[in-house]
mmCIF file of N, CA, C and O in Angstrom:
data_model
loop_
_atom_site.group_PDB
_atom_site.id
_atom_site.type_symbol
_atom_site.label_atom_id
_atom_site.label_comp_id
_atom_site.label_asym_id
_atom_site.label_seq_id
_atom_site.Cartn_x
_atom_site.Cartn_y
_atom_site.Cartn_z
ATOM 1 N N UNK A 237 0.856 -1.169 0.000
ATOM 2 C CA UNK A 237 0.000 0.000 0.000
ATOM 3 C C UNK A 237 0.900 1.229 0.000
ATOM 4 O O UNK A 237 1.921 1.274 0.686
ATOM 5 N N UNK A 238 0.454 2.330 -0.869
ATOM 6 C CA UNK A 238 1.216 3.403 -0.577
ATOM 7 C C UNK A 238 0.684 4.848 -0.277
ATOM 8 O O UNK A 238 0.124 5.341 -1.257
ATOM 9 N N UNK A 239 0.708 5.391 0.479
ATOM 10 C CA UNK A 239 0.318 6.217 1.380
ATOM 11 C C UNK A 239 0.801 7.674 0.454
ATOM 12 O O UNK A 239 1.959 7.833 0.067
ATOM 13 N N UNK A 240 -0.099 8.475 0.247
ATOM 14 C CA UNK A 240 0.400 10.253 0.205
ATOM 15 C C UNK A 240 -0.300 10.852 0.818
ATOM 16 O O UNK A 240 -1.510 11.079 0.809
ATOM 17 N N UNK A 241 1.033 11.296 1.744
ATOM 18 C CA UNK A 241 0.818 12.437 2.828
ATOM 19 C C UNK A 241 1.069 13.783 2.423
ATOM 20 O O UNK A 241 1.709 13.786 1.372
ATOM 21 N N UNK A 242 0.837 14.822 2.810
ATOM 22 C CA UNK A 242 0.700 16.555 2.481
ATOM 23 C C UNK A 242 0.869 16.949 3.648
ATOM 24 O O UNK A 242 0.264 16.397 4.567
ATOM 25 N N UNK A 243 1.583 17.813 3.832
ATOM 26 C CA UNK A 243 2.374 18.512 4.870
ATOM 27 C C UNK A 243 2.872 19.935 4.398
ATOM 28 O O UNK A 243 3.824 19.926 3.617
ATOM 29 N N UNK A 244 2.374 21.099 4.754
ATOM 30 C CA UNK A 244 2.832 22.754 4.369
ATOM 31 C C UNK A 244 3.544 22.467 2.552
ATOM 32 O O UNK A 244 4.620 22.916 2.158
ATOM 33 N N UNK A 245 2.671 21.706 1.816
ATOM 34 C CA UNK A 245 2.854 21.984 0.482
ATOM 35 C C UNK A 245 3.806 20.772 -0.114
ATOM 36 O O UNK A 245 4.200 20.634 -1.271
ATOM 37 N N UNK A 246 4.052 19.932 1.044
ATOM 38 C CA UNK A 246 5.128 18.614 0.530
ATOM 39 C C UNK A 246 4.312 17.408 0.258
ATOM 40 O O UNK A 246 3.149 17.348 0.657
ATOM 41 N N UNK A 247 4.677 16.776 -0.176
ATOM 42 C CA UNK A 247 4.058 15.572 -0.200
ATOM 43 C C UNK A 247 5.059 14.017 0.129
ATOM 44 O O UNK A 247 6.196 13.896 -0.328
ATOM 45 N N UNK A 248 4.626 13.320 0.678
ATOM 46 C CA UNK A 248 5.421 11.838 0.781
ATOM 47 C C UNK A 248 4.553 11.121 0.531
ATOM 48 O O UNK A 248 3.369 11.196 0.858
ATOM 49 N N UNK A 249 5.497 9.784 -0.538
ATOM 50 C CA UNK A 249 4.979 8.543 -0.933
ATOM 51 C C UNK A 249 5.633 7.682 0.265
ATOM 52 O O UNK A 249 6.832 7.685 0.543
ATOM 53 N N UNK A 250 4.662 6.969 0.902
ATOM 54 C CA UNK A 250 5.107 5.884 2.120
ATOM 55 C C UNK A 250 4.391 4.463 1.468
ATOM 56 O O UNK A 250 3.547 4.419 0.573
ATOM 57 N N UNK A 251 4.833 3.646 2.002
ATOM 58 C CA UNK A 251 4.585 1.836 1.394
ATOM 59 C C UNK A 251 4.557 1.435 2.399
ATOM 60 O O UNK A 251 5.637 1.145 2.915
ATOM 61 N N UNK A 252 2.800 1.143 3.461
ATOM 62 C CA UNK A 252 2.774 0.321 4.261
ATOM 63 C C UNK A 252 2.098 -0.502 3.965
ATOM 64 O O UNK A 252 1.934 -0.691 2.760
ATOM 65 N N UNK A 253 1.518 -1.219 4.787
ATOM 66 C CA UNK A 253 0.763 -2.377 4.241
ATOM 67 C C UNK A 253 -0.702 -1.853 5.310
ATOM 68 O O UNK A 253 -0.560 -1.045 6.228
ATOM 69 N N UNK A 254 -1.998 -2.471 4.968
ATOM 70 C CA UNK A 254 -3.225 -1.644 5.555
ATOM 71 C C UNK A 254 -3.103 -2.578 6.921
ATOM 72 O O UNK A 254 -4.194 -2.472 7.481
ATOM 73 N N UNK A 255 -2.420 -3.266 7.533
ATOM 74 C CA UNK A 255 -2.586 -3.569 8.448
ATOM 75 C C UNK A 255 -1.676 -3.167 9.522
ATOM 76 O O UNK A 255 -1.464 -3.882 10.502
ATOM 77 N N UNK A 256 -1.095 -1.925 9.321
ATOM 78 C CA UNK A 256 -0.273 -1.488 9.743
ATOM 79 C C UNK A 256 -1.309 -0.271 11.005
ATOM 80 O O UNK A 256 -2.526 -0.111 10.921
ATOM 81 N N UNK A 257 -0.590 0.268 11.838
ATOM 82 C CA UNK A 257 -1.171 1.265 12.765
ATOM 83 C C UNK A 257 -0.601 2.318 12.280
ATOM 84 O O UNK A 257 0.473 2.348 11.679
ATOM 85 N N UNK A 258 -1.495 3.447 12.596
ATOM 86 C CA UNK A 258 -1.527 4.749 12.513
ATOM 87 C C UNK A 258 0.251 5.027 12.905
ATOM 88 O O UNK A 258 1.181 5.457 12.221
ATOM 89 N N UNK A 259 0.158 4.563 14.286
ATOM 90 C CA UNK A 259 1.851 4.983 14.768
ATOM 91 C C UNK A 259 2.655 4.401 13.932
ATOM 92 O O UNK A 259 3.526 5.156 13.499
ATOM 93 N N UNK A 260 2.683 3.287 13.531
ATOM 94 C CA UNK A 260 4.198 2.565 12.192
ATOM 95 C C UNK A 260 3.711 3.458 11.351
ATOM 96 O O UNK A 260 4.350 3.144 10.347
ATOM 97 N N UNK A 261 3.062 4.317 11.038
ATOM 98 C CA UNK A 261 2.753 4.838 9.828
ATOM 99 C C UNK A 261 3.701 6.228 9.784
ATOM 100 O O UNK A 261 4.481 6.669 8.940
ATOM 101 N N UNK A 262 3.323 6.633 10.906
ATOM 102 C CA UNK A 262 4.227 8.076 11.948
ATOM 103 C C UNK A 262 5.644 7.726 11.958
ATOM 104 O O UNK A 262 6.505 8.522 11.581
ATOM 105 N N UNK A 263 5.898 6.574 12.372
ATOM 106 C CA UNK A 263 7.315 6.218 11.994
ATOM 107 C C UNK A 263 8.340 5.797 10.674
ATOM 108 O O UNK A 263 9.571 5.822 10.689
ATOM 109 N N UNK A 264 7.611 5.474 9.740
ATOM 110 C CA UNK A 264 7.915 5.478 8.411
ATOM 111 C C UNK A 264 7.800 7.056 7.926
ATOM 112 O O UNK A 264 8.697 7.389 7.152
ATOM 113 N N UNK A 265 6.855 8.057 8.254
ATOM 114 C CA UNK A 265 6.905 9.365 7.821
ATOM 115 C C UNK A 265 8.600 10.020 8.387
ATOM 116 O O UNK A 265 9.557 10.432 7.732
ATOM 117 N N UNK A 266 8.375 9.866 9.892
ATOM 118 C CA UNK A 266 9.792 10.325 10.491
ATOM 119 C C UNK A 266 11.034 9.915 9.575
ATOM 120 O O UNK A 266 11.791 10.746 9.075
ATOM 121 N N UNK A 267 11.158 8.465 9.408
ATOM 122 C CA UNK A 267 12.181 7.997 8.610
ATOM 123 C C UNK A 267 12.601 9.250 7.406
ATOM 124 O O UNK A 267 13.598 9.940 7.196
ATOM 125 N N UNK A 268 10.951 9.066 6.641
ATOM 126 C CA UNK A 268 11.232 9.997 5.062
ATOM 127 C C UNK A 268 11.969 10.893 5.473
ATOM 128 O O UNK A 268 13.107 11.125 5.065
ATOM 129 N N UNK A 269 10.933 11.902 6.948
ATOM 130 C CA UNK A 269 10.964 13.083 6.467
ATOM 131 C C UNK A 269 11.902 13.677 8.421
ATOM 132 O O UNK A 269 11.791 14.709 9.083
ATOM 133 N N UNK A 270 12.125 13.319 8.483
ATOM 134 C CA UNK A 270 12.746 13.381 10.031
ATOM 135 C C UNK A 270 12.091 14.331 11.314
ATOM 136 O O UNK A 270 12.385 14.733 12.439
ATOM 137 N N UNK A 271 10.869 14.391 10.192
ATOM 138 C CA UNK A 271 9.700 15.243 12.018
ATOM 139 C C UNK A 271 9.127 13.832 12.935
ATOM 140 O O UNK A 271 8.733 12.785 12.421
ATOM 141 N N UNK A 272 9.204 14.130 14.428
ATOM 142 C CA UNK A 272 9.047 13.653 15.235
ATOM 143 C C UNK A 272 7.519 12.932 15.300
ATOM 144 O O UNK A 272 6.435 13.506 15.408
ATOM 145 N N UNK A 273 7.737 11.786 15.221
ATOM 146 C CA UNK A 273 6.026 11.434 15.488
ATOM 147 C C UNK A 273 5.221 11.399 16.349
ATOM 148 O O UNK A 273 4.074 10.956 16.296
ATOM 149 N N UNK A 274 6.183 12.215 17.846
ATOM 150 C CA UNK A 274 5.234 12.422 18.854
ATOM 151 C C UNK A 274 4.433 14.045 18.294
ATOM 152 O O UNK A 274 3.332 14.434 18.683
ATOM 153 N N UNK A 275 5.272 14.719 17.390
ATOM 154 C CA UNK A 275 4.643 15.735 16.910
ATOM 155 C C UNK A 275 3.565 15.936 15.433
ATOM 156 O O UNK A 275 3.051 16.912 14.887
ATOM 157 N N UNK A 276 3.569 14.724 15.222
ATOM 158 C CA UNK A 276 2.632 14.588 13.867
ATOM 159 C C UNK A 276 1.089 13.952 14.449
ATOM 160 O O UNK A 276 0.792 13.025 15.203
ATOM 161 N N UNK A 277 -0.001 15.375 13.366
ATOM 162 C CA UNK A 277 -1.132 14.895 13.423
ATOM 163 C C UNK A 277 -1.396 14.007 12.493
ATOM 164 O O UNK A 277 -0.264 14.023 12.010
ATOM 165 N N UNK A 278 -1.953 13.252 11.849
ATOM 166 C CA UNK A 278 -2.297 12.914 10.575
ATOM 167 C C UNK A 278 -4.068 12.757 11.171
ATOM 168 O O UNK A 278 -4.601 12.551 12.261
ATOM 169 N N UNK A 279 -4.559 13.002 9.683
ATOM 170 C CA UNK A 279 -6.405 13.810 9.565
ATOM 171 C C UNK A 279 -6.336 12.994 8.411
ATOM 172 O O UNK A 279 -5.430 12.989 7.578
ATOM 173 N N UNK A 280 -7.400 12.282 8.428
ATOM 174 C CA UNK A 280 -8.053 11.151 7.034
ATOM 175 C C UNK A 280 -9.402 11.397 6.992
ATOM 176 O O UNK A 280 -10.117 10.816 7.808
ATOM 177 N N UNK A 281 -10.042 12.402 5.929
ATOM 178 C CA UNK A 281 -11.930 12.637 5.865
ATOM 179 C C UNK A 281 -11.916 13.433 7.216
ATOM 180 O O UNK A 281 -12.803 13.193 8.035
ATOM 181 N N UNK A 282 -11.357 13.975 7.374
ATOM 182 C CA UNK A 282 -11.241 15.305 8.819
ATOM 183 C C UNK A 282 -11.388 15.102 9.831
ATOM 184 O O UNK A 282 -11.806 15.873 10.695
ATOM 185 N N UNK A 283 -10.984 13.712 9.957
ATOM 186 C CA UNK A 283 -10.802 12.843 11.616
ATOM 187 C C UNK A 283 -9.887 12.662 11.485
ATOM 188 O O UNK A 283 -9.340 12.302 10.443
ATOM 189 N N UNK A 284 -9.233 12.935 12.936
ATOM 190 C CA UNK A 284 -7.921 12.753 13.839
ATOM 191 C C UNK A 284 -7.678 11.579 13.494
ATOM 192 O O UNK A 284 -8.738 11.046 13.165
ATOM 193 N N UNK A 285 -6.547 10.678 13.368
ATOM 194 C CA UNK A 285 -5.964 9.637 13.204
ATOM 195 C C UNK A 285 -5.252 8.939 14.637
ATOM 196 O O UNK A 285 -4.233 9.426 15.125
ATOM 197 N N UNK A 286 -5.863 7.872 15.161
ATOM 198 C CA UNK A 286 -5.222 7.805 16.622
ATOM 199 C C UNK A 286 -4.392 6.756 16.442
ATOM 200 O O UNK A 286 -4.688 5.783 15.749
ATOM 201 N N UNK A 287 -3.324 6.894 17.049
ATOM 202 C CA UNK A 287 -2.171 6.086 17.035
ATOM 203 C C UNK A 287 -2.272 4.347 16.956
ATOM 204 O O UNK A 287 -1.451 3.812 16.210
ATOM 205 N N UNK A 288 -3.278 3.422 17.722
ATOM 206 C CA UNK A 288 -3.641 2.705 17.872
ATOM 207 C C UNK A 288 -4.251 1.609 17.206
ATOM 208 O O UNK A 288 -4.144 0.398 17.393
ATOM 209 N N UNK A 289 -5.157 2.516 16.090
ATOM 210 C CA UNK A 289 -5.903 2.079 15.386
ATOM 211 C C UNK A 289 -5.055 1.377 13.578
ATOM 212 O O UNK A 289 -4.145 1.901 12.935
ATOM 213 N N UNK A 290 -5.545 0.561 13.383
ATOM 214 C CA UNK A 290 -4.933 0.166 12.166
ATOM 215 C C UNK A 290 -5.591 0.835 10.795
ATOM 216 O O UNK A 290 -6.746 1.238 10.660
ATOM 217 N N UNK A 291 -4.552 0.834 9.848
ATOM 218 C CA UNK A 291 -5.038 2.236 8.846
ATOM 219 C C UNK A 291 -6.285 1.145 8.061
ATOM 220 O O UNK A 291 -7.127 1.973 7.716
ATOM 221 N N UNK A 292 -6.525 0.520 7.861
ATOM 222 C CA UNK A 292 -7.691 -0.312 7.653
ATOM 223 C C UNK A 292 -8.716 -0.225 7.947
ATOM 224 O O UNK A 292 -9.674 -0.208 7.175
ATOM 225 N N UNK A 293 -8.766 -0.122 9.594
ATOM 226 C CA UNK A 293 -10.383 0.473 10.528
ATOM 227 C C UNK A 293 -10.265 1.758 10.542
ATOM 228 O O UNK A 293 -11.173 2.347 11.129
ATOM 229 N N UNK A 294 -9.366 2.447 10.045
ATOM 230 C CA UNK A 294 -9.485 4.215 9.691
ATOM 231 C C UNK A 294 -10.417 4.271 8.257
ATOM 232 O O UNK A 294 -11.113 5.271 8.087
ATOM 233 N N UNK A 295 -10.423 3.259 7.297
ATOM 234 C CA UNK A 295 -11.394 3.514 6.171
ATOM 235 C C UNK A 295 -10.231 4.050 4.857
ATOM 236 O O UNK A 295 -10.528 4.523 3.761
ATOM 237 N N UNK A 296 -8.685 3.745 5.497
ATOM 238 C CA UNK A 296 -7.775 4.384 4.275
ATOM 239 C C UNK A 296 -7.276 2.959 3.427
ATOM 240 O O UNK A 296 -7.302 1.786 3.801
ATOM 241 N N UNK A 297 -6.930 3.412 2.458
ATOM 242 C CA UNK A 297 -7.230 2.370 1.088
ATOM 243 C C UNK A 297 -5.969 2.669 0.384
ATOM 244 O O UNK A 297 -5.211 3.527 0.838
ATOM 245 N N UNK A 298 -5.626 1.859 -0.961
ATOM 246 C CA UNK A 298 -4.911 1.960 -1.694
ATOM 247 C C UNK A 298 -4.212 3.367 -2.177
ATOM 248 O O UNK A 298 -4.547 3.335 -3.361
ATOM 249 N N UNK A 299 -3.344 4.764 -2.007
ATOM 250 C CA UNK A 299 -3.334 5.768 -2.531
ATOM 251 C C UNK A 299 -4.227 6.865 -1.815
ATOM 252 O O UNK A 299 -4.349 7.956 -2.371
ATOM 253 N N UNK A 300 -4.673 6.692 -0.959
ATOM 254 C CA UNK A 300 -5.505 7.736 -0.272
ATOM 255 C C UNK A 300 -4.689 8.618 0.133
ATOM 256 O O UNK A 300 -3.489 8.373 0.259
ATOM 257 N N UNK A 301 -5.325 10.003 0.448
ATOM 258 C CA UNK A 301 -4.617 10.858 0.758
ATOM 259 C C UNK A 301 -4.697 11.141 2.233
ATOM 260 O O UNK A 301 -5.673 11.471 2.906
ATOM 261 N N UNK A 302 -3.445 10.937 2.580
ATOM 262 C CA UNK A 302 -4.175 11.593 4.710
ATOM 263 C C UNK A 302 -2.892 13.074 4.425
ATOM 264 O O UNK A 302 -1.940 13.267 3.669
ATOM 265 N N UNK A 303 -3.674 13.936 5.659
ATOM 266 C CA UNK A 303 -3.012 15.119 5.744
ATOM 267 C C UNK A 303 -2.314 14.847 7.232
ATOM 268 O O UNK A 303 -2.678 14.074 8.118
ATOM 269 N N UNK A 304 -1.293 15.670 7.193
ATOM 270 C CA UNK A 304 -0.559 15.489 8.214
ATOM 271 C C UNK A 304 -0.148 17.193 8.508
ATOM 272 O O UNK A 304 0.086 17.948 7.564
ATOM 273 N N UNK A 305 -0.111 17.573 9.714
ATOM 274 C CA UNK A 305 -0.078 18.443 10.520
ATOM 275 C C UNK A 305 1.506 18.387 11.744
ATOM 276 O O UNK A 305 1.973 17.368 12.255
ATOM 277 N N UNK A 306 1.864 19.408 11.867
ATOM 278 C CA UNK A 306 2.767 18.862 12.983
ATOM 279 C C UNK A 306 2.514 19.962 14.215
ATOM 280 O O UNK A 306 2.372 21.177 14.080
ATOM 281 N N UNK A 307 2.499 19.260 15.346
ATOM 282 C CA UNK A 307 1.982 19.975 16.850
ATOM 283 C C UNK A 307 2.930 19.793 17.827
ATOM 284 O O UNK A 307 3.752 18.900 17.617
ATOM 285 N N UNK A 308 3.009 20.381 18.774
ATOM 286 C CA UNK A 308 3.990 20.573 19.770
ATOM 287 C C UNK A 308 3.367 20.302 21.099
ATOM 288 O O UNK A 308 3.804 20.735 22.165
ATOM 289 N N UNK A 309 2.090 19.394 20.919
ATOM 290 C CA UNK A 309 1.335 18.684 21.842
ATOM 291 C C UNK A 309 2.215 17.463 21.783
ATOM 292 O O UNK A 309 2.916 17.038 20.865
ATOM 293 N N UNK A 310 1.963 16.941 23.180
ATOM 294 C CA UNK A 310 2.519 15.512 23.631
ATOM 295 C C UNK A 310 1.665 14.425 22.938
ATOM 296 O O UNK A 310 0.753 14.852 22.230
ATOM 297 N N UNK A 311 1.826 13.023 23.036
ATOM 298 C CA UNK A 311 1.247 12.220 22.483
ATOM 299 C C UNK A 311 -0.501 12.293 23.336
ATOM 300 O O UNK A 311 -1.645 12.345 22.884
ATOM 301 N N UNK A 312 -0.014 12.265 24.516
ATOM 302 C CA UNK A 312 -1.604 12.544 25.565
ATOM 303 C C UNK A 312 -2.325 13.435 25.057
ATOM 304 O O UNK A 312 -3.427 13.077 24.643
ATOM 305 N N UNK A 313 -2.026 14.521 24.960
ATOM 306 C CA UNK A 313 -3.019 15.579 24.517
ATOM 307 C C UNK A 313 -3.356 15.357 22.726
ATOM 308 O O UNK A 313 -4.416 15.766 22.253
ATOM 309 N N UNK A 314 -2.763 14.966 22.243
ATOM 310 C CA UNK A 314 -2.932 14.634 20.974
ATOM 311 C C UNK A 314 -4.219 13.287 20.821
ATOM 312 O O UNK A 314 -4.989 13.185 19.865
ATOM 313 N N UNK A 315 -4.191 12.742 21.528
ATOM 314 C CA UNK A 315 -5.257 11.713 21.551
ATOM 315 C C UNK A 315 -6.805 12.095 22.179
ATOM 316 O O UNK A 315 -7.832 11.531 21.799
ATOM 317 N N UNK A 316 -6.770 12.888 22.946
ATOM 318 C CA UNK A 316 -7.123 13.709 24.043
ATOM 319 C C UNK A 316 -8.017 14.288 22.953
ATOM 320 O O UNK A 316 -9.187 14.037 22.664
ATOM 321 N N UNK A 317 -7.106 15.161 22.417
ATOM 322 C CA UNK A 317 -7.980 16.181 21.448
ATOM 323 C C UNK A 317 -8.435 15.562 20.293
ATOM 324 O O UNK A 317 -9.334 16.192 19.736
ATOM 325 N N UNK A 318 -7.850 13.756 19.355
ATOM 326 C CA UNK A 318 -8.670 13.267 18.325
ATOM 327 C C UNK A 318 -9.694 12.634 19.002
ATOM 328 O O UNK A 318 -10.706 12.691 18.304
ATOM 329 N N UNK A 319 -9.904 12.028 20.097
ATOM 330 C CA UNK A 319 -11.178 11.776 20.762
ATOM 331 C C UNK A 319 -12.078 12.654 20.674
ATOM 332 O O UNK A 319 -13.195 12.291 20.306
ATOM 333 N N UNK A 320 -11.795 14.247 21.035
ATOM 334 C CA UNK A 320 -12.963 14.870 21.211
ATOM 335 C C UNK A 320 -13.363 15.160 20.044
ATOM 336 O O UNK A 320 -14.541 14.919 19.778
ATOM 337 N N UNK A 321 -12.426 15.803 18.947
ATOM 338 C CA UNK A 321 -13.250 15.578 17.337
ATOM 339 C C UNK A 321 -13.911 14.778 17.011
ATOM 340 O O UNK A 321 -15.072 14.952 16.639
ATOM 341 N N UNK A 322 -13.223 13.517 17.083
ATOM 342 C CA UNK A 322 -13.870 12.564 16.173
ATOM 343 C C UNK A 322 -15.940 12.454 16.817
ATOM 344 O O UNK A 322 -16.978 12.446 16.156
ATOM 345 N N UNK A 323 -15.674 12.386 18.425
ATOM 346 C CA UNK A 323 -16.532 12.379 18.915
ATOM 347 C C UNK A 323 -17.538 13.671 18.173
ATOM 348 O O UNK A 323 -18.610 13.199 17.793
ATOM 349 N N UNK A 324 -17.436 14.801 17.968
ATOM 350 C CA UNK A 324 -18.266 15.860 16.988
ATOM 351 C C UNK A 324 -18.357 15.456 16.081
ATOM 352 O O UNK A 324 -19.533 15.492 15.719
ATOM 353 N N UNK A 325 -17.558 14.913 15.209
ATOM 354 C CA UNK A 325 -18.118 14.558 14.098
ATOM 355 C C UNK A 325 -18.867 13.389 13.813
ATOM 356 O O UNK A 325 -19.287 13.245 12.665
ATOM 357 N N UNK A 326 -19.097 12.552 14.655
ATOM 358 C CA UNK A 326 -19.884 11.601 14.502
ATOM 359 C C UNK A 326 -21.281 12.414 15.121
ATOM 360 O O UNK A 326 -22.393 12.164 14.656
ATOM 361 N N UNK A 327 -21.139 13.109 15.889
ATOM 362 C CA UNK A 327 -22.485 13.946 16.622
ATOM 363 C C UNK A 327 -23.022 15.173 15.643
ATOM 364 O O UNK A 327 -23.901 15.929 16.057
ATOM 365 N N UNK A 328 -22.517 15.311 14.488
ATOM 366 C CA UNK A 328 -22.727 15.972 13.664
ATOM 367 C C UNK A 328 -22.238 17.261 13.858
ATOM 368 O O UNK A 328 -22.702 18.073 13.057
ATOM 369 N N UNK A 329 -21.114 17.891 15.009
ATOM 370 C CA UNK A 329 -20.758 18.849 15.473
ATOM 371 C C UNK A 329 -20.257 19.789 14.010
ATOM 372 O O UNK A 329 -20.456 19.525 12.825
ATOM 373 N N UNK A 330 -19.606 20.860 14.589
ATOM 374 C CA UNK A 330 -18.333 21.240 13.872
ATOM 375 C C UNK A 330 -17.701 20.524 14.065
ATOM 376 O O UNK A 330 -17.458 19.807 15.036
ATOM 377 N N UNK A 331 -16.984 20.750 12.178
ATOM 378 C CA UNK A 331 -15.814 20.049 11.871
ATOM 379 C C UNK A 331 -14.315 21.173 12.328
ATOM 380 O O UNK A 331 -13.936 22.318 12.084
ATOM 381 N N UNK A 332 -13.870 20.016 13.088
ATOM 382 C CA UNK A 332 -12.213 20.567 13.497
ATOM 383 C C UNK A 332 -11.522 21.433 12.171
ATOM 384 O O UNK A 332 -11.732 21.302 10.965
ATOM 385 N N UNK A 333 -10.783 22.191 12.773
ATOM 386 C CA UNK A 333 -10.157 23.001 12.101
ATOM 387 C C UNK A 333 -8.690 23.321 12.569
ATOM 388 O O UNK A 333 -8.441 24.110 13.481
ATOM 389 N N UNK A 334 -7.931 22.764 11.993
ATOM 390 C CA UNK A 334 -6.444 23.157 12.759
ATOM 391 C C UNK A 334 -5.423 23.270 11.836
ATOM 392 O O UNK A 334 -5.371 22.588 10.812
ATOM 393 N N UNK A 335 -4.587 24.127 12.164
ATOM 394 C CA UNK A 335 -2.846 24.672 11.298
ATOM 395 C C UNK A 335 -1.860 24.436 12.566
ATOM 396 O O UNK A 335 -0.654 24.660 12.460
#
């Protein structure tokens, strides 16, 4: 599987396989691109991407595009805060908005 990510106008081709987690995914980005994956968001359909989850039960597929963000939140608060999105957007809230 190969992954393109977008980041402030860059893009990376990554080759995981869909049974891979969100975090090996963070760590193959670091490899490419050498930002920290306690500091990377990645957003797939404008939900938070949680570390845990395998990119499979995220709904990402062959070539999909996830966006990636980088934050100076800890891994805690980073989960913290895709819980509470994701939680709005399934409640039909506002959709998150973040730079």
């Amino acid at each position: 599987m190969v992954q393109d990510l977008s980041a402030n106008d860059k893009f990376y081709h990554i080759e995981v396989d869909v049974d891979s987690t969100v975090e090996e995914l963070k760590c193959l980005i670091a490899i490419e691109s050498t930002l920290d994956p306690e500091r990377q968001v990645l957003y797939y359909r404008q939900a938070i991407l949680t570390d845990s989850k395998r990119l499979k039960d995220c709904g990402i597929t062959n070539n999909d595009m996830i966006n990636l963000s980088i934050t100076n939140l800890n891994q805690a608060d980073q989960d913290l805060m895709a819980n509470f999105f994701n939680k709005m957007n399934k409640n039909g809230g506002a959709k998150p908005r973040m730079s």
